[in-house]
CSV table of C-alpha atoms in Angstrom, one decimal:
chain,number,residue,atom,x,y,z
A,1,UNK,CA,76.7,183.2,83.1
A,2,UNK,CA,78.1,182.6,86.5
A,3,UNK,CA,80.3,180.0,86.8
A,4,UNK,CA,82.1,181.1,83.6
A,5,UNK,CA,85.0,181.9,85.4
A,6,UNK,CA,87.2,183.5,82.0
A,7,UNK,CA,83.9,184.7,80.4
A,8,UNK,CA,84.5,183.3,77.0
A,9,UNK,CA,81.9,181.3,75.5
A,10,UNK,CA,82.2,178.1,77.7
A,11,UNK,CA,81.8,176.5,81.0
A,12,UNK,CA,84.7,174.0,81.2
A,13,UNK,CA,87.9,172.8,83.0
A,14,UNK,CA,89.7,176.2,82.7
A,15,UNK,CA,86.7,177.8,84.9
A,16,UNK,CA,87.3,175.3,87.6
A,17,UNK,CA,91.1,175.9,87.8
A,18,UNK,CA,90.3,179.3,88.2
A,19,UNK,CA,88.0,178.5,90.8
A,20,UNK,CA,90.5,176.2,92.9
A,21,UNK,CA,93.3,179.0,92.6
A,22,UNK,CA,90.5,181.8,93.7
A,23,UNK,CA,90.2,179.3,97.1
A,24,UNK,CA,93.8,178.9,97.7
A,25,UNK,CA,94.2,182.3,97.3
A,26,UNK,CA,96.6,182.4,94.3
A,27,UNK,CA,93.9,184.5,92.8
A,28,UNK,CA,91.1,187.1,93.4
A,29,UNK,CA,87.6,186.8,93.5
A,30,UNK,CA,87.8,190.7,92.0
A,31,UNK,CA,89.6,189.9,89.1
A,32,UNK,CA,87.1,186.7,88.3
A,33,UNK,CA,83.7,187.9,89.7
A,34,UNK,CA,81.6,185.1,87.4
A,35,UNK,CA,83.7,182.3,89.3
A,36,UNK,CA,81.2,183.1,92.4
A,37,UNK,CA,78.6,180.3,90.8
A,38,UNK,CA,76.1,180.5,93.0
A,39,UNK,CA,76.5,184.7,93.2
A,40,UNK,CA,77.2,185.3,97.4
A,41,UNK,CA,79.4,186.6,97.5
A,42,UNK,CA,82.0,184.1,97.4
A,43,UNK,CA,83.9,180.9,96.0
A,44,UNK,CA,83.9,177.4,97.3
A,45,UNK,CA,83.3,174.0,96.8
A,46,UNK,CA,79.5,174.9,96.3
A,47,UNK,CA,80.1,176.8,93.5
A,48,UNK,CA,83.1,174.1,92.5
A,49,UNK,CA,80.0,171.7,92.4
A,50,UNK,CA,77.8,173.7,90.7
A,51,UNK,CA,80.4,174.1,87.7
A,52,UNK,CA,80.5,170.4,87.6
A,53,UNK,CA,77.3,170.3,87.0
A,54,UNK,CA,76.7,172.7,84.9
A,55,UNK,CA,79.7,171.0,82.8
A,56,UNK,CA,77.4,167.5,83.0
A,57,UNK,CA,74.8,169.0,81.3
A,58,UNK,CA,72.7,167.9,84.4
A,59,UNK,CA,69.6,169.9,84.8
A,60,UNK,CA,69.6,173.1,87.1
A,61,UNK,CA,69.1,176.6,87.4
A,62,UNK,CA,71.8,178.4,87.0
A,63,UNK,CA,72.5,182.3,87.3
A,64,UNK,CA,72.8,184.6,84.8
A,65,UNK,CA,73.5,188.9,84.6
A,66,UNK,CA,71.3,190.4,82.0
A,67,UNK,CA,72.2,193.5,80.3
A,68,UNK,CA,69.7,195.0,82.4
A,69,UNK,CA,72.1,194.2,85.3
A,70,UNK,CA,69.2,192.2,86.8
A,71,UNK,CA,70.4,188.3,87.7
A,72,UNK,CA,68.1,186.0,86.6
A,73,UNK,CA,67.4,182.1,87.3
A,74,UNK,CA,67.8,180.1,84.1
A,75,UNK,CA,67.0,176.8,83.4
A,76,UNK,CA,70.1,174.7,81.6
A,77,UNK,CA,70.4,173.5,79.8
A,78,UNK,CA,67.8,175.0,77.6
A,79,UNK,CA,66.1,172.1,75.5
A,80,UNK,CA,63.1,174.0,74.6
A,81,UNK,CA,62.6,177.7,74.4
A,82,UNK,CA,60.8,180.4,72.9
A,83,UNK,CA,62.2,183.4,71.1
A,84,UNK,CA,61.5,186.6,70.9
A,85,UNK,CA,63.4,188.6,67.8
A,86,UNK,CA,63.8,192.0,66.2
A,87,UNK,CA,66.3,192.4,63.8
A,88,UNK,CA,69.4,192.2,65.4
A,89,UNK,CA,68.3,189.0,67.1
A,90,UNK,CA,67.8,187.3,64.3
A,91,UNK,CA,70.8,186.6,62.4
A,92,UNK,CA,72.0,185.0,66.2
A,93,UNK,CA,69.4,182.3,66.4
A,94,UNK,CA,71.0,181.7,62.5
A,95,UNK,CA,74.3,181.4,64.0
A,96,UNK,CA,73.4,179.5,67.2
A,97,UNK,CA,71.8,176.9,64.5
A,98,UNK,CA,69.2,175.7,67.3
A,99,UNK,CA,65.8,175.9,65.8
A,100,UNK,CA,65.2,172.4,66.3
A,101,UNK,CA,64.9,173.4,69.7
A,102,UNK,CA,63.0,176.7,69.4
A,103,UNK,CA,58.9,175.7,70.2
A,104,UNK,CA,57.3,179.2,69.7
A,105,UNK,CA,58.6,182.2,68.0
A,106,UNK,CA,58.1,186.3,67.7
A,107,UNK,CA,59.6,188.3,65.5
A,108,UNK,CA,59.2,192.0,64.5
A,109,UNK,CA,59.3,191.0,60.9
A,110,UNK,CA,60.7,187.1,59.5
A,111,UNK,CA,62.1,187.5,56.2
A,112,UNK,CA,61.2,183.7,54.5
A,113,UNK,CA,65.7,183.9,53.6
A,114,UNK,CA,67.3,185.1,56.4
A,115,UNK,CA,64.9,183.4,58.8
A,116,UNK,CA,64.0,180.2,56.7
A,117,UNK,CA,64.8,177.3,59.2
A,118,UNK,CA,62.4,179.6,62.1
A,119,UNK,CA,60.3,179.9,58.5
A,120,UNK,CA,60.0,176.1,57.2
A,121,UNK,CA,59.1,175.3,61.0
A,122,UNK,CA,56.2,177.4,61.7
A,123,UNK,CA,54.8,176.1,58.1
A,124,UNK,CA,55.5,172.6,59.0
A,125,UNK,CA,53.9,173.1,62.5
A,126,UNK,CA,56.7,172.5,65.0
A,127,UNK,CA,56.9,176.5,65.7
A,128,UNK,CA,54.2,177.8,66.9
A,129,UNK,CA,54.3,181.5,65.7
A,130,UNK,CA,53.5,184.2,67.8
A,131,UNK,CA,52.3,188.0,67.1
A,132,UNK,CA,54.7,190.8,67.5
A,133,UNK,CA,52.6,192.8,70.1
A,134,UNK,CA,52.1,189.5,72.1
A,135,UNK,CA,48.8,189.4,73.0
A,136,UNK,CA,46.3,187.6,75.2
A,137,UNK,CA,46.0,184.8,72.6
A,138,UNK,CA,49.8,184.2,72.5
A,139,UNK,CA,49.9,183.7,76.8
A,140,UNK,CA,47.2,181.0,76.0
A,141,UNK,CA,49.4,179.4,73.0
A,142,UNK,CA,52.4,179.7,75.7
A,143,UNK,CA,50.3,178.3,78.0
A,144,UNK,CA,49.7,175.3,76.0
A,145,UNK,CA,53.5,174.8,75.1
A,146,UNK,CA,55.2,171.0,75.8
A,147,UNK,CA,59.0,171.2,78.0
A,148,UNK,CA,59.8,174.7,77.6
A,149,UNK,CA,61.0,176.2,80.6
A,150,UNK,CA,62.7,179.4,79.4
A,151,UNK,CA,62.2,182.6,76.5
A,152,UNK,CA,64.8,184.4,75.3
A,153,UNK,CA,63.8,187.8,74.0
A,154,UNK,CA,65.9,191.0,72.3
A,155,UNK,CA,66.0,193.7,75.0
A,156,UNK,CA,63.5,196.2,73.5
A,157,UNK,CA,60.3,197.5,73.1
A,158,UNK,CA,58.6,195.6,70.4
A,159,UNK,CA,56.8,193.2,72.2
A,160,UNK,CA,54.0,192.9,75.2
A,161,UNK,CA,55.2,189.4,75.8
A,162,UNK,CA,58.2,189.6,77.9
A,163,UNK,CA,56.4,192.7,79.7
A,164,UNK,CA,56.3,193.1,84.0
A,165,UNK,CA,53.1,191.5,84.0
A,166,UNK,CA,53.7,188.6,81.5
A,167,UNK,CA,57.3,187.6,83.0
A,168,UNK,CA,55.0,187.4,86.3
A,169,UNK,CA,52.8,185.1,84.6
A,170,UNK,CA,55.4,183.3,82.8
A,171,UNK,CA,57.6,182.9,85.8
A,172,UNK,CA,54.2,181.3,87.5
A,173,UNK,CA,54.3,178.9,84.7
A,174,UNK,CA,58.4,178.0,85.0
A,175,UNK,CA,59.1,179.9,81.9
A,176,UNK,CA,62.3,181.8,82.9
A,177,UNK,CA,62.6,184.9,80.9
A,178,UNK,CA,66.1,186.4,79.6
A,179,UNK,CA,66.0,189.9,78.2
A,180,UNK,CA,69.6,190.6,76.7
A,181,UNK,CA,70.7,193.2,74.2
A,182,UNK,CA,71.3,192.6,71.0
A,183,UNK,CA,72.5,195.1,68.7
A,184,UNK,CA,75.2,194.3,65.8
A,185,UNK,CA,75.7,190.2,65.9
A,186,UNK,CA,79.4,191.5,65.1
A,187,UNK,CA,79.9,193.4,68.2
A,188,UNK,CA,77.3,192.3,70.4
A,189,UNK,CA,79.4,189.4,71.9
A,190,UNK,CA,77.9,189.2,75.3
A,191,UNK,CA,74.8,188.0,74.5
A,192,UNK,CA,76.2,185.4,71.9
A,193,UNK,CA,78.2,183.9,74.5
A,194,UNK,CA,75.9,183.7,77.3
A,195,UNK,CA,72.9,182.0,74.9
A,196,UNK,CA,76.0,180.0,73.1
A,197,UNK,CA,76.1,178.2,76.9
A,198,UNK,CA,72.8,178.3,78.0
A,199,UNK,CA,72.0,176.5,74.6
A,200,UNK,CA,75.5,174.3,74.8
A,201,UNK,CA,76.5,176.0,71.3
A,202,UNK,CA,79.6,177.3,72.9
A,203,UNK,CA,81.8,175.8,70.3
A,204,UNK,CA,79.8,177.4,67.3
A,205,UNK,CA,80.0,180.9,68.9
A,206,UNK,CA,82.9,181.1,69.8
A,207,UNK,CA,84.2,180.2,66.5
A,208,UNK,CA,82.0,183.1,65.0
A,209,UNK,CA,83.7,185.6,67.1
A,210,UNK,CA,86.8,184.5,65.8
């Protein structure tokens, strides 16, 4: 996420001492390339700003590389979202503990253990469960959807949903769509620390990689 000076799994003080020292030239923009916040190129007090707010939980857009290498516009923080999961996905939204906040879900196959929380709420009705393939049906359930403004999907092939076409359609609809890989939850520690701050679960991720 840019703006995460350090690149652990927070946005905090330490960023914007890094930040300040990049501008009085005590360090390098080279060494730190996420300080650049706003991604042009360069550091100032724009991007010291956008830091701050990003810190203040205040509502924005901010920028994030995908492990497609593609920068994407994400809304943060994320209150509501929708997830897209194969298997190595899954046991992440377990240790990100945010299903309260997940409004629609796909999975290439929920197991009613592993996945129970993502389980209990599509049975209770406050996850609207979509197919694997993602079909026409499930952009008219999105459609529908209350305050949720971005979907966070595995990097793969198993689903229609987050395809060209759909992201068009989605991004239309200010749905902001993330792809990220996700292989072994054990190594994969990119992905757990970007959607540990775009979900303000930082703390919890970071103590995992531990």
């Amino acid at each position: 996420v840019y703006g995460n000076a350090d690149g652990n799994c927070v946005i905090d003080d330490i960023d914007l001492a890094i930040m300040e020292d990049i501008i009085s030239g005590k360090r390098s923009l080279s060494d730190y390339p996420f300080a650049d916040a706003d991604n042009d190129g360069s550091v100032d007090q724009t991007d010291l700003q956008t830091v701050k707010d990003i810190i203040a939980k205040k509502s924005m857009k901010v920028k994030v590389l995908s492990t497609e290498g593609d920068v994407i516009d994400v809304q943060y923080p994320v209150k509501k979202f929708i997830v897209l999961a194969g298997s190595n996905l899954a046991p992440l939204m377990n240790i990100l503990d945010a299903t309260d906040r997940i409004s629609a879900a796909a999975y290439s196959k929920l197991d009613s253990i592993r996945d129970r929380p993502i389980c209990e709420g599509i049975e209770n009705g406050s996850i609207v469960k979509l197919t694997v393939d993602g079909t026409a049906a499930d952009m008219d359930a999105i459609s529908k959807l209350k305050d949720t403004h971005v979907m966070l999907t595995e990097n793969g092939s198993h689903y229609d949903l987050d395809s060209d076409k759909n992201i068009k359609t989605l991004n239309a609809w200010n749905i902001d769509v993330l792809r990220m890989d996700c292989r072994d939850p054990g190594d994969d520690t990119r992905t757990m620390a970007v959607f540990g701050i775009l979900l303000d679960k930082g703390a919890e991720v970071q103590s995992y990689i531990d």
